[in-house]
Coordinates of C-alpha atoms in Angstrom, one line a residue:
Chain A
A18 CA 25.5 -0.4 0.5
Q19 CA 22.6 0.7 -1.6
S20 CA 20.5 3.9 -1.3
V21 CA 17.8 5.7 -3.1
T22 CA 17.1 9.4 -3.3
Q23 CA 13.9 11.0 -4.3
L24 CA 14.6 14.7 -4.3
D25 CA 11.0 15.9 -4.7
S26 CA 8.7 15.3 -1.7
Q27 CA 5.7 16.8 -3.5
V28 CA 5.0 17.5 -7.2
P29 CA 1.9 19.4 -8.2
V30 CA 0.9 19.1 -11.8
F31 CA -2.2 20.1 -13.8
E32 CA -4.4 17.4 -15.2
E33 CA -3.4 16.3 -18.7
A34 CA 0.1 17.8 -18.3
P35 CA 3.2 15.6 -18.4
V36 CA 5.1 14.7 -15.2
E37 CA 8.5 13.4 -14.3
L38 CA 9.3 12.0 -10.8
R39 CA 13.0 11.8 -10.1
C40 CA 14.9 8.9 -8.6
N41 CA 18.6 8.5 -8.1
Y42 CA 20.2 5.4 -6.7
S43 CA 23.6 4.4 -5.3
S44 CA 25.0 0.9 -5.4
S45 CA 28.4 -0.7 -6.0
V46 CA 26.9 -3.7 -7.8
S47 CA 24.3 -4.4 -10.4
V48 CA 20.9 -3.1 -9.5
Y49 CA 17.2 -3.9 -9.9
L50 CA 15.0 -0.9 -9.8
F51 CA 11.3 -0.5 -9.0
W52 CA 8.6 2.1 -8.9
Y53 CA 5.6 1.6 -6.6
V54 CA 2.5 3.6 -6.2
Q55 CA 0.5 4.0 -2.9
Y56 CA -3.0 5.3 -3.0
P57 CA -4.4 6.8 0.2
N58 CA -5.1 4.1 2.8
Q59 CA -3.8 1.3 0.6
G60 CA -0.8 -0.9 0.2
L61 CA 1.9 -0.5 -2.4
Q62 CA 1.3 -1.6 -6.0
L63 CA 4.1 -2.2 -8.5
L64 CA 4.1 0.2 -11.4
L65 CA 7.2 -1.1 -13.2
K66 CA 10.6 -2.6 -12.7
Y67 CA 14.0 -2.7 -14.4
L68 CA 15.8 -6.0 -14.2
S69 CA 18.0 -5.9 -17.4
G70 CA 17.8 -5.3 -21.1
S71 CA 16.1 -2.3 -22.6
T72 CA 16.6 0.8 -20.5
L73 CA 13.1 2.1 -21.2
V74 CA 10.6 0.3 -19.1
K75 CA 6.9 0.5 -19.6
G76 CA 4.5 -0.1 -16.7
I77 CA 0.9 0.1 -15.8
N78 CA -1.4 3.1 -16.1
G79 CA 0.7 4.7 -18.9
F80 CA 3.8 5.2 -16.8
E81 CA 7.3 4.5 -18.0
A82 CA 10.8 4.9 -16.6
E83 CA 14.3 5.1 -18.1
F84 CA 17.3 3.5 -16.5
N85 CA 20.4 5.6 -16.9
K86 CA 23.5 3.9 -15.6
S87 CA 25.9 6.8 -16.1
Q88 CA 23.7 9.1 -14.2
T89 CA 22.5 6.5 -11.7
S90 CA 18.9 7.5 -12.3
F91 CA 15.6 5.9 -12.8
H92 CA 13.1 8.7 -13.4
L93 CA 9.4 7.9 -13.8
R94 CA 7.4 9.7 -16.5
K95 CA 3.8 10.0 -17.8
P96 CA 2.9 12.1 -20.8
S97 CA -0.5 13.1 -19.5
V98 CA -1.7 12.7 -15.9
H99 CA -5.2 12.1 -14.7
I100 CA -6.8 13.0 -11.4
S101 CA -6.7 9.3 -10.5
D102 CA -2.9 9.4 -10.6
T103 CA -2.9 11.4 -7.3
A104 CA -0.9 9.2 -5.0
E105 CA 2.5 8.7 -3.4
Y106 CA 5.2 7.2 -5.5
F107 CA 8.1 5.2 -4.2
C108 CA 11.4 4.3 -6.0
A109 CA 13.2 1.2 -4.7
V110 CA 16.4 -0.6 -5.4
R111 CA 17.7 -4.1 -4.8
S112 CA 21.4 -4.9 -5.5
G113 CA 22.8 -8.0 -7.0
G114 CA 21.8 -11.0 -4.9
Y115 CA 21.0 -8.9 -1.9
Q116 CA 17.5 -9.6 -0.8
K117 CA 17.0 -6.3 1.1
V118 CA 15.1 -3.7 -0.8
T119 CA 15.7 0.0 0.0
F120 CA 12.9 2.5 -0.6
G121 CA 13.2 6.2 -1.3
T122 CA 11.3 8.6 0.9
G123 CA 8.4 8.9 -1.6
T124 CA 7.1 11.7 -3.9
K125 CA 3.5 12.8 -3.5
L126 CA 2.0 13.6 -6.9
Q127 CA -0.9 16.0 -6.7
V128 CA -2.9 16.3 -9.9
I129 CA -4.8 19.6 -10.1
P130 CA -8.0 19.7 -12.0
Chain B
D16 CA -7.0 -6.5 -4.5
S17 CA -3.5 -7.9 -4.4
G18 CA -4.6 -11.2 -2.8
V19 CA -2.5 -10.6 0.3
T20 CA -4.6 -10.3 3.5
Q21 CA -3.6 -8.8 6.7
T22 CA -5.3 -8.8 10.1
P23 CA -6.2 -6.8 12.1
K24 CA -6.7 -3.7 10.0
H25 CA -6.2 -1.5 13.1
L26 CA -4.7 -2.1 16.5
I27 CA -4.5 0.2 19.4
T28 CA -2.5 -0.8 22.4
A29 CA -0.4 0.6 25.3
T30 CA 3.3 0.9 25.8
G31 CA 5.0 -2.3 27.1
Q32 CA 2.4 -4.6 25.6
R33 CA 2.8 -7.3 23.0
V34 CA 0.9 -7.7 19.7
T35 CA 0.8 -10.1 16.8
L36 CA 0.1 -9.2 13.3
R37 CA -1.0 -11.8 10.8
C38 CA -0.5 -12.1 7.1
S39 CA -1.7 -14.6 4.5
P40 CA 0.2 -14.5 1.2
R41 CA -1.3 -14.8 -2.3
S42 CA -2.2 -18.3 -3.3
G43 CA 0.9 -20.1 -4.5
D44 CA 3.4 -17.5 -3.2
L45 CA 6.2 -19.0 -1.0
S46 CA 7.8 -15.9 0.2
V47 CA 6.6 -13.3 2.7
Y48 CA 8.1 -9.9 3.5
W49 CA 7.4 -7.5 6.4
Y50 CA 7.7 -3.7 6.1
Q51 CA 7.2 -0.9 8.5
Q52 CA 6.1 2.5 7.3
S53 CA 6.3 5.5 9.6
L54 CA 6.6 9.2 9.3
D55 CA 10.0 9.2 10.9
Q56 CA 11.6 6.3 9.2
G57 CA 9.7 6.1 5.9
L58 CA 9.3 2.6 4.4
Q59 CA 11.7 0.0 5.8
F60 CA 12.2 -3.6 5.1
L61 CA 12.0 -5.7 8.3
I62 CA 12.4 -9.4 7.4
Q63 CA 11.7 -12.0 4.7
Y64 CA 10.7 -15.6 4.9
Y65 CA 10.8 -18.2 2.2
N66 CA 8.9 -21.5 2.6
G67 CA 9.1 -21.3 6.4
E68 CA 12.8 -20.3 6.6
E69 CA 14.2 -16.8 7.3
R70 CA 15.9 -15.6 4.1
A71 CA 16.8 -11.9 4.8
K72 CA 16.8 -9.5 7.6
G73 CA 16.6 -5.8 7.5
N74 CA 16.1 -3.1 10.1
I75 CA 14.2 -5.3 12.5
L76 CA 14.5 -4.6 16.2
E77 CA 15.3 -7.4 18.7
R78 CA 11.9 -6.8 20.3
F79 CA 10.3 -7.9 17.1
S80 CA 10.2 -11.4 15.7
A81 CA 8.4 -13.2 12.9
Q82 CA 7.8 -16.6 11.6
Q83 CA 6.2 -18.3 8.6
F84 CA 4.1 -21.4 9.3
P85 CA 3.7 -24.6 7.2
D86 CA 0.6 -23.2 5.6
L87 CA 2.7 -20.2 4.6
H88 CA 0.9 -17.6 6.6
S89 CA 3.2 -15.4 8.6
E90 CA 3.0 -13.6 11.9
L91 CA 5.0 -10.6 13.1
N92 CA 5.3 -10.3 16.9
L93 CA 6.0 -6.9 18.4
S94 CA 6.8 -6.9 22.1
S95 CA 7.7 -4.3 24.8
L96 CA 6.0 -1.8 22.6
E97 CA 7.1 1.9 22.6
L98 CA 5.4 5.0 21.3
G99 CA 7.8 5.0 18.4
D100 CA 6.6 1.6 17.2
S101 CA 3.3 3.3 16.0
A102 CA 3.3 2.7 12.3
L103 CA 1.7 1.0 9.3
Y104 CA 3.0 -2.5 9.0
F105 CA 2.8 -4.1 5.6
C106 CA 3.1 -7.7 4.5
A107 CA 4.0 -8.6 0.9
S108 CA 4.4 -11.9 -0.8
S109 CA 6.1 -13.1 -3.9
A110 CA 6.3 -16.4 -5.8
L111 CA 9.9 -17.5 -5.2
G112 CA 11.4 -14.9 -3.0
Q113 CA 14.0 -13.9 -5.6
V114 CA 15.4 -10.4 -6.0
T115 CA 13.6 -10.1 -9.3
D116 CA 10.2 -11.2 -8.1
T117 CA 7.3 -8.8 -8.1
Q118 CA 6.1 -8.3 -4.5
Y119 CA 2.4 -8.0 -3.9
F120 CA 1.5 -5.9 -0.9
G121 CA -1.3 -6.3 1.6
P122 CA -3.5 -3.4 2.8
G123 CA -1.5 -3.1 6.0
T124 CA -2.1 -3.1 9.8
R125 CA -2.1 0.3 11.4
L126 CA -0.6 0.0 14.9
T127 CA -1.1 2.8 17.4
V128 CA 0.8 2.6 20.7
L129 CA -0.6 4.9 23.4

């Protein structure tokens, strides 16, 4: 079985400050990890994904994430946030050849001017 | 714009009724996925089709069914609707339906069951 935990339901941060959104996963086999962003009244958009190789993954809009196998984490970071980053962020996992994707409960990032 | 289209955008219906949600994938994508997003259950994978065939099934209720047609568009049928079925239903598509594929999401259909 696979699962994803996003411990923070809401994260307020001031504009131009750094942010880290936490994601921990559980799986008994190799994993593929994803971060999606959902802007209000829109569908999800892929920010970045880890499939294999380098544990530091760079995505769109200046976001990056680091895969840490020993800590079973895939935290999302951005060194300086903008108002336009206000959205909900979802971490997701797919295991091995298993087609089903499991999403976390989401973290709402609120950027304060 | 992801290139995935969903109709209708909003749907309001009554308990016990049946509705059909439609999805057109991005040009060239062979696989379609359906998801349900609700306040209670969060974002859940329902079902995946690849080139007309069912490939994977998630938390899809027996009252729900889906299919993918030869032109690759897909429909999600929801029947005997209950209040708890009120949710945002997303369709996504990907090129080959593989676990490593990037999925492109449509804007969703908001279903309200009264």
